Backbone as JSON Lines, residues from 0, in Angstrom:
{"i":0,"aa":"X","n":[18.16,5.84,-4.5],"ca":[17.43,5.68,-3.4],"c":[16.02,6.07,-3.03]}
{"i":1,"aa":"X","n":[15.22,5.36,-2.45],"ca":[13.89,6.16,-2.18],"c":[13.65,5.47,-0.82]}
{"i":2,"aa":"X","n":[13.08,6.47,-0.12],"ca":[12.64,6.28,1.22],"c":[11.28,6.72,1.54]}
{"i":3,"aa":"X","n":[10.75,5.78,1.95],"ca":[9.3,5.79,2.23],"c":[9.03,5.94,3.61]}
{"i":4,"aa":"X","n":[7.88,6.75,3.8],"ca":[7.05,6.59,5.26],"c":[5.86,6.62,4.84]}
{"i":5,"aa":"X","n":[5.14,5.68,6.07],"ca":[3.94,5.56,5.94],"c":[3.32,6.48,6.69]}
{"i":6,"aa":"X","n":[1.85,6.75,7.04],"ca":[1.31,7.12,8.21],"c":[-0.44,6.73,7.84]}
{"i":7,"aa":"X","n":[-0.96,6.88,8.93],"ca":[-2.64,7.23,8.9],"c":[-2.93,5.34,9.86]}
{"i":8,"aa":"X","n":[-2.48,4.89,10.29],"ca":[-2.52,3.75,10.67],"c":[-3.52,3.98,12.21]}
{"i":9,"aa":"X","n":[-4.17,2.92,12.85],"ca":[-4.94,3.4,14.08],"c":[-5.84,2.26,14.14]}
{"i":10,"aa":"X","n":[-6.66,2.54,15.06],"ca":[-7.84,1.81,15.39],"c":[-8.85,2.09,15.25]}
{"i":11,"aa":"X","n":[-9.85,1.32,14.57],"ca":[-11.08,1.48,13.73],"c":[-12.18,0.59,14.41]}
{"i":12,"aa":"X","n":[-13.45,0.89,14.39],"ca":[-14.46,-0.46,14.61],"c":[-14.49,-0.61,13.18]}
{"i":13,"aa":"X","n":[-15.25,-2.02,13.33],"ca":[-15.19,-2.83,11.98],"c":[-16.57,-1.92,11.32]}
{"i":14,"aa":"X","n":[-16.44,-1.6,9.97],"ca":[-17.15,-1.29,9.12],"c":[-16.89,0.07,8.97]}
{"i":15,"aa":"X","n":[-15.82,0.78,9.59],"ca":[-15.31,1.82,9.38],"c":[-14.12,2.21,8.52]}
{"i":16,"aa":"X","n":[-13.76,3.48,8.39],"ca":[-12.87,3.76,7.62],"c":[-11.48,4.16,8.09]}
{"i":17,"aa":"X","n":[-9.98,4.14,7.33],"ca":[-9.13,4.76,7.83],"c":[-8.54,4.96,5.93]}
{"i":18,"aa":"X","n":[-7.35,6.13,6.15],"ca":[-6.83,6.43,5.37],"c":[-5.23,6.26,5.44]}
{"i":19,"aa":"X","n":[-4.36,5.24,4.68],"ca":[-3.1,5.55,4.74],"c":[-2.47,6.53,3.59]}
{"i":20,"aa":"X","n":[-1.31,6.96,4.1],"ca":[-0.72,7.39,3.02],"c":[1.08,7.1,3.21]}
{"i":21,"aa":"X","n":[1.86,7.08,1.96],"ca":[2.94,6.85,1.77],"c":[3.49,7.76,1.07]}
{"i":22,"aa":"X","n":[4.84,8.53,1.58],"ca":[5.5,9.4,1.09],"c":[6.85,9.43,0.66]}
{"i":23,"aa":"X","n":[7.11,9.58,-0.31],"ca":[8.61,9.61,-0.82],"c":[9.47,10.48,-0.62]}
{"i":24,"aa":"X","n":[10.8,10.28,-0.04],"ca":[11.76,11.09,-0.07],"c":[13.01,10.74,-0.61]}
{"i":25,"aa":"X","n":[13.74,11.28,-0.98],"ca":[14.87,11.13,-1.61],"c":[14.87,10.97,-3.15]}
{"i":26,"aa":"X","n":[13.65,10.59,-3.9],"ca":[13.8,10.54,-4.84],"c":[12.28,10.44,-5.42]}
{"i":27,"aa":"X","n":[11.41,11.11,-6.39],"ca":[10.16,10.85,-6.5],"c":[9.51,9.64,-6.77]}
{"i":28,"aa":"X","n":[8.36,9.24,-6.98],"ca":[7.75,7.98,-7.62],"c":[7.86,8.15,-9.27]}
{"i":29,"aa":"X","n":[8.6,9.13,-9.59],"ca":[8.06,8.76,-11.38],"c":[8.7,7.59,-11.53]}
{"i":30,"aa":"X","n":[8.04,6.84,-12.78],"ca":[8.71,5.65,-12.83],"c":[8.59,4.42,-12.37]}
{"i":31,"aa":"X","n":[8.11,4.48,-10.91],"ca":[7.92,3.55,-9.96],"c":[6.63,2.81,-10.26]}
{"i":32,"aa":"X","n":[6.73,1.71,-9.63],"ca":[5.21,1.04,-9.31],"c":[5.09,1.38,-7.73]}
{"i":33,"aa":"X","n":[3.98,1.99,-7.17],"ca":[3.98,1.67,-5.54],"c":[2.93,0.85,-5.38]}
{"i":34,"aa":"X","n":[3.62,-0.09,-3.97],"ca":[2.21,-0.94,-3.89],"c":[2.01,-0.79,-2.26]}
{"i":35,"aa":"X","n":[0.74,-1.45,-1.7],"ca":[0.53,-1.31,-0.46],"c":[0.12,-2.9,0.03]}
{"i":36,"aa":"X","n":[1.15,-3.35,0.83],"ca":[1.13,-4.41,1.51],"c":[0.76,-4.74,2.52]}
{"i":37,"aa":"X","n":[0.18,-5.9,3.45],"ca":[-0.1,-5.91,4.87],"c":[0.33,-7.22,5.5]}
{"i":38,"aa":"X","n":[0.86,-7.08,6.34],"ca":[0.68,-8.7,7.2],"c":[0.23,-8.74,8.46]}
{"i":39,"aa":"X","n":[-1.15,-9.84,8.46],"ca":[-1.38,-10.09,9.73],"c":[-0.64,-10.64,10.8]}
{"i":40,"aa":"X","n":[-1.35,-10.78,12.23],"ca":[-0.43,-11.61,12.89],"c":[-0.49,-12.91,12.86]}
{"i":41,"aa":"X","n":[0.79,-13.38,12.78],"ca":[1.38,-14.86,12.65],"c":[1.28,-15.39,10.91]}
{"i":42,"aa":"X","n":[1.02,-14.64,10.34],"ca":[1.11,-14.45,8.55],"c":[1.84,-14.03,7.81]}
{"i":43,"aa":"X","n":[2.03,-14.23,6.54],"ca":[3.13,-13.91,5.88],"c":[2.26,-12.55,5.32]}
{"i":44,"aa":"X","n":[3.38,-11.72,4.91],"ca":[3.07,-10.55,3.97],"c":[2.05,-10.66,2.54]}
{"i":45,"aa":"X","n":[1.14,-10.08,2.09],"ca":[0.38,-10.21,1.42],"c":[0.15,-9.01,0.86]}
{"i":46,"aa":"X","n":[0.08,-9.15,-0.9],"ca":[-0.07,-7.98,-1.57],"c":[-1.58,-7.32,-1.38]}
{"i":47,"aa":"X","n":[-2.09,-6.08,-1.38],"ca":[-3.31,-5.19,-1.28],"c":[-3.68,-4.49,-2.31]}
{"i":48,"aa":"X","n":[-3.01,-3.97,-3.05],"ca":[-3.08,-2.99,-4.27],"c":[-1.62,-2.1,-4.71]}
{"i":49,"aa":"X","n":[-1.97,-1.8,-5.47],"ca":[-0.79,-1.33,-6.25],"c":[-0.99,-0.15,-7.45]}
{"i":50,"aa":"X","n":[-0.36,0.61,-7.56],"ca":[-0.52,1.71,-8.57],"c":[0.62,2.2,-9.53]}
{"i":51,"aa":"X","n":[0.23,2.5,-10.91],"ca":[1.98,2.95,-11.36],"c":[1.45,4.56,-11.53]}
{"i":52,"aa":"X","n":[3.08,4.96,-11.13],"ca":[3.11,6.3,-10.85],"c":[2.78,7.16,-11.94]}
{"i":53,"aa":"X","n":[3.1,6.81,-13.12],"ca":[3.21,7.18,-14.83],"c":[1.84,6.57,-15.03]}
{"i":54,"aa":"X","n":[0.6,7.18,-15.21],"ca":[-0.28,6.47,-15.8],"c":[-1.41,6.62,-14.72]}
{"i":55,"aa":"X","n":[-1.2,5.96,-13.81],"ca":[-2.03,5.81,-12.89],"c":[-2.7,4.49,-12.54]}
{"i":56,"aa":"X","n":[-2.57,3.53,-13.4],"ca":[-3.39,2.43,-13.37],"c":[-2.96,1.85,-12.18]}
{"i":57,"aa":"X","n":[-4.35,0.92,-11.76],"ca":[-4.55,0.6,-10.41],"c":[-4.51,-0.85,-10.31]}
{"i":58,"aa":"X","n":[-4.47,-1.74,-9.4],"ca":[-4.49,-3.23,-9.22],"c":[-5.06,-3.56,-7.62]}
{"i":59,"aa":"X","n":[-5.43,-4.45,-7.7],"ca":[-6.07,-4.54,-6.45],"c":[-6.13,-6.39,-6.19]}
{"i":60,"aa":"X","n":[-5.81,-6.96,-4.73],"ca":[-6.29,-7.5,-4.31],"c":[-7.91,-7.9,-4.32]}
{"i":61,"aa":"X","n":[-8.19,-9.58,-4.72],"ca":[-9.77,-9.69,-4.59],"c":[-10.18,-9.46,-3.42]}
{"i":62,"aa":"X","n":[-9.45,-9.54,-2.09],"ca":[-10.18,-9.22,-0.91],"c":[-10.31,-7.92,-0.84]}
{"i":63,"aa":"X","n":[-9.86,-7.01,-0.85],"ca":[-10.08,-5.81,-0.78],"c":[-10.8,-4.8,-2.28]}
{"i":64,"aa":"X","n":[-10.76,-5.54,-3.35],"ca":[-11.88,-4.75,-4.21],"c":[-13.19,-4.19,-3.81]}
{"i":65,"aa":"X","n":[-13.32,-2.81,-4.23],"ca":[-14.57,-2.44,-3.86],"c":[-14.82,-2.15,-2.7]}
{"i":66,"aa":"X","n":[-13.82,-2.19,-1.72],"ca":[-13.47,-1.36,-0.34],"c":[-12.35,-0.45,-0.19]}
{"i":67,"aa":"X","n":[-11.17,-0.91,-0.93],"ca":[-10.1,-0.24,-1.08],"c":[-9.81,1.03,-1.88]}
{"i":68,"aa":"X","n":[-9.17,1.88,-2.12],"ca":[-8.82,2.54,-3.12],"c":[-7.53,3.3,-2.84]}
{"i":69,"aa":"X","n":[-6.62,3.17,-4.05],"ca":[-5.27,3.54,-3.75],"c":[-5.51,4.73,-4.89]}
{"i":70,"aa":"X","n":[-4.61,5.58,-4.79],"ca":[-4.64,6.93,-5.76],"c":[-3.21,7.59,-5.2]}
{"i":71,"aa":"X","n":[-2.94,8.28,-6.23],"ca":[-1.56,9.12,-6.12],"c":[-2.16,10.78,-6.15]}
{"i":72,"aa":"X","n":[-1.16,11.15,-5.05],"ca":[-1.45,12.67,-4.63],"c":[-0.06,13.19,-5.12]}
{"i":73,"aa":"X","n":[-0.17,13.74,-6.51],"ca":[1.07,14.38,-7.35],"c":[1.51,15.48,-6.79]}
{"i":74,"aa":"X","n":[0.6,16.22,-6.29],"ca":[1.16,17.6,-5.14],"c":[2.02,17.16,-4.21]}
{"i":75,"aa":"X","n":[1.7,16.14,-3.53],"ca":[2.4,15.63,-2.04],"c":[3.5,14.96,-2.55]}
{"i":76,"aa":"X","n":[3.31,14.12,-4.25],"ca":[4.48,12.97,-4.21],"c":[4.1,11.93,-3.18]}
{"i":77,"aa":"X","n":[2.95,11.73,-2.79],"ca":[2.42,10.29,-2.18],"c":[1.16,9.54,-2.64]}
{"i":78,"aa":"X","n":[1.42,8.46,-1.95],"ca":[0.37,7.66,-2.63],"c":[-0.39,7.26,-1.4]}
{"i":79,"aa":"X","n":[-1.93,7.53,-1.73],"ca":[-2.52,7.05,-0.29],"c":[-3.38,5.72,-0.35]}
{"i":80,"aa":"X","n":[-4.13,5.11,0.17],"ca":[-4.79,4.04,0.35],"c":[-5.8,4.47,1.11]}
{"i":81,"aa":"X","n":[-6.96,4.67,0.45],"ca":[-8.0,4.52,1.61],"c":[-9.11,3.38,1.5]}
{"i":82,"aa":"X","n":[-9.27,2.98,2.88],"ca":[-9.8,1.81,3.44],"c":[-11.28,1.94,3.96]}
{"i":83,"aa":"X","n":[-12.06,1.5,3.19],"ca":[-13.79,1.8,3.71],"c":[-13.93,0.02,4.11]}
{"i":84,"aa":"X","n":[-15.3,0.25,4.66],"ca":[-16.08,-1.09,5.28],"c":[-14.92,-2.13,5.73]}
{"i":85,"aa":"X","n":[-14.24,-1.41,6.62],"ca":[-13.18,-2.29,7.2],"c":[-13.64,-3.45,7.87]}
{"i":86,"aa":"X","n":[-12.78,-4.54,8.19],"ca":[-13.38,-5.89,8.65],"c":[-12.34,-6.25,9.74]}
{"i":87,"aa":"X","n":[-12.54,-7.19,10.6],"ca":[-11.77,-7.55,11.93],"c":[-10.08,-7.97,10.87]}
{"i":88,"aa":"X","n":[-10.55,-8.9,9.48],"ca":[-9.66,-9.6,8.65],"c":[-8.66,-8.95,8.32]}
{"i":89,"aa":"X","n":[-9.16,-7.39,8.35],"ca":[-8.15,-6.37,7.51],"c":[-6.76,-5.57,8.82]}
{"i":90,"aa":"X","n":[-7.18,-6.24,9.95],"ca":[-6.11,-5.89,10.86],"c":[-4.98,-6.46,10.46]}
{"i":91,"aa":"X","n":[-3.93,-5.7,10.52],"ca":[-2.31,-5.73,10.16],"c":[-1.42,-4.86,10.12]}
{"i":92,"aa":"X","n":[-0.42,-5.31,10.16],"ca":[0.85,-4.23,9.91],"c":[0.68,-3.75,8.27]}
{"i":93,"aa":"X","n":[0.35,-2.88,7.96],"ca":[0.33,-2.24,6.42],"c":[1.78,-1.51,6.1]}
{"i":94,"aa":"X","n":[2.24,-1.93,4.83],"ca":[3.63,-1.54,4.2],"c":[3.35,-1.15,2.95]}
{"i":95,"aa":"X","n":[4.25,0.35,2.63],"ca":[4.35,0.74,1.4],"c":[5.65,0.25,1.03]}
{"i":96,"aa":"X","n":[5.15,-0.21,-0.52],"ca":[6.86,-0.84,-1.3],"c":[6.9,0.13,-2.6]}
{"i":97,"aa":"X","n":[8.08,0.46,-3.15],"ca":[8.09,0.44,-4.54],"c":[9.0,-0.26,-5.34]}
{"i":98,"aa":"X","n":[8.93,-0.06,-6.63],"ca":[9.87,-0.88,-7.17],"c":[9.84,0.02,-9.03]}
{"i":99,"aa":"X","n":[10.61,-0.34,-9.73],"ca":[10.93,0.28,-11.1],"c":[9.55,-0.12,-11.8]}
{"i":100,"aa":"X","n":[9.27,0.68,-12.6],"ca":[8.28,0.65,-13.9],"c":[6.97,-0.19,-14.0]}
{"i":101,"aa":"X","n":[6.9,-1.69,-13.17],"ca":[5.74,-2.6,-13.52],"c":[5.4,-2.7,-12.17]}
{"i":102,"aa":"X","n":[4.2,-3.35,-11.49],"ca":[3.99,-3.67,-10.29],"c":[4.23,-5.25,-10.41]}
{"i":103,"aa":"X","n":[4.24,-5.66,-9.15],"ca":[4.03,-7.26,-8.72],"c":[3.57,-7.2,-7.67]}
{"i":104,"aa":"X","n":[2.94,-8.78,-7.45],"ca":[2.18,-8.87,-6.27],"c":[3.06,-9.77,-5.26]}
{"i":105,"aa":"X","n":[4.29,-9.96,-5.33],"ca":[5.28,-10.77,-4.61],"c":[5.98,-9.37,-4.3]}
{"i":106,"aa":"X","n":[5.92,-9.99,-2.47],"ca":[6.62,-8.89,-1.73],"c":[8.43,-8.75,-2.09]}
{"i":107,"aa":"X","n":[9.11,-9.94,-2.55],"ca":[10.13,-10.02,-2.88],"c":[10.68,-9.1,-3.92]}
{"i":108,"aa":"X","n":[9.91,-8.86,-4.77],"ca":[9.77,-8.1,-5.62],"c":[10.48,-6.54,-6.05]}
{"i":109,"aa":"X","n":[9.71,-6.33,-4.49],"ca":[10.1,-4.63,-4.4],"c":[11.22,-4.48,-3.88]}
{"i":110,"aa":"X","n":[11.92,-3.29,-4.37],"ca":[13.23,-2.79,-3.74],"c":[12.99,-1.74,-2.72]}
{"i":111,"aa":"X","n":[12.01,-1.45,-2.2],"ca":[11.83,-0.11,-1.3],"c":[10.64,-0.62,-0.27]}
{"i":112,"aa":"X","n":[10.95,-0.31,1.12],"ca":[9.92,-0.68,2.02],"c":[9.97,0.4,3.16]}
{"i":113,"aa":"X","n":[8.63,0.91,3.27],"ca":[8.33,1.8,4.31],"c":[8.59,0.78,5.48]}
{"i":114,"aa":"X","n":[8.64,1.68,7.04],"ca":[8.7,0.99,8.2],"c":[7.28,0.26,8.7]}
{"i":115,"aa":"X","n":[6.15,0.32,8.39],"ca":[4.86,-0.31,8.41],"c":[4.05,0.59,9.4]}
{"i":116,"aa":"X","n":[2.69,0.49,9.3],"ca":[1.78,1.1,10.33],"c":[0.5,0.39,10.61]}
{"i":117,"aa":"X","n":[0.46,0.49,11.88],"ca":[-0.31,-0.64,12.4],"c":[-1.93,-0.32,12.0]}
{"i":118,"aa":"X","n":[-2.58,-1.12,11.83],"ca":[-4.28,-1.19,11.47],"c":[-4.87,-2.24,12.18]}
{"i":119,"aa":"X","n":[-5.83,-1.56,13.17],"ca":[-6.19,-2.75,14.1],"c":[-7.98,-2.31,13.85]}
{"i":120,"aa":"X","n":[-8.73,-3.68,13.29],"ca":[-10.18,-3.4,13.1],"c":[-10.89,-4.25,14.37]}
{"i":121,"aa":"X","n":[-11.38,-3.47,15.31],"ca":[-11.99,-4.19,16.14],"c":[-13.56,-4.22,15.81]}
{"i":122,"aa":"X","n":[-14.07,-5.9,16.35],"ca":[-15.31,-6.43,15.98],"c":[-16.57,-5.9,17.12]}
């Protein structure tokens, strides 16, 4: 079992930055793909970015490419999401998720989820 805990959400003005972090407990991220998803108000959960813990390959949704960066902190056993140039459309609850081996962009393909953290971007 993998337990995931997100942190770092909050309120920021448009154009600003936030950094989210996803920490694992119970089992390290080794052999896992870790993804960030978000769910805007009244909308379905959508893929944001993912990283393969082994090797560090990264993947992004088109909507965040060039603005968001996903990375792994091997010392902390955590996955971070650096969000820059934030827009009001980025307002959502952000979730960290994990699955074995390969990444997917569909939420239903992930086995483990964090509780979510709110990100609000004011215009």
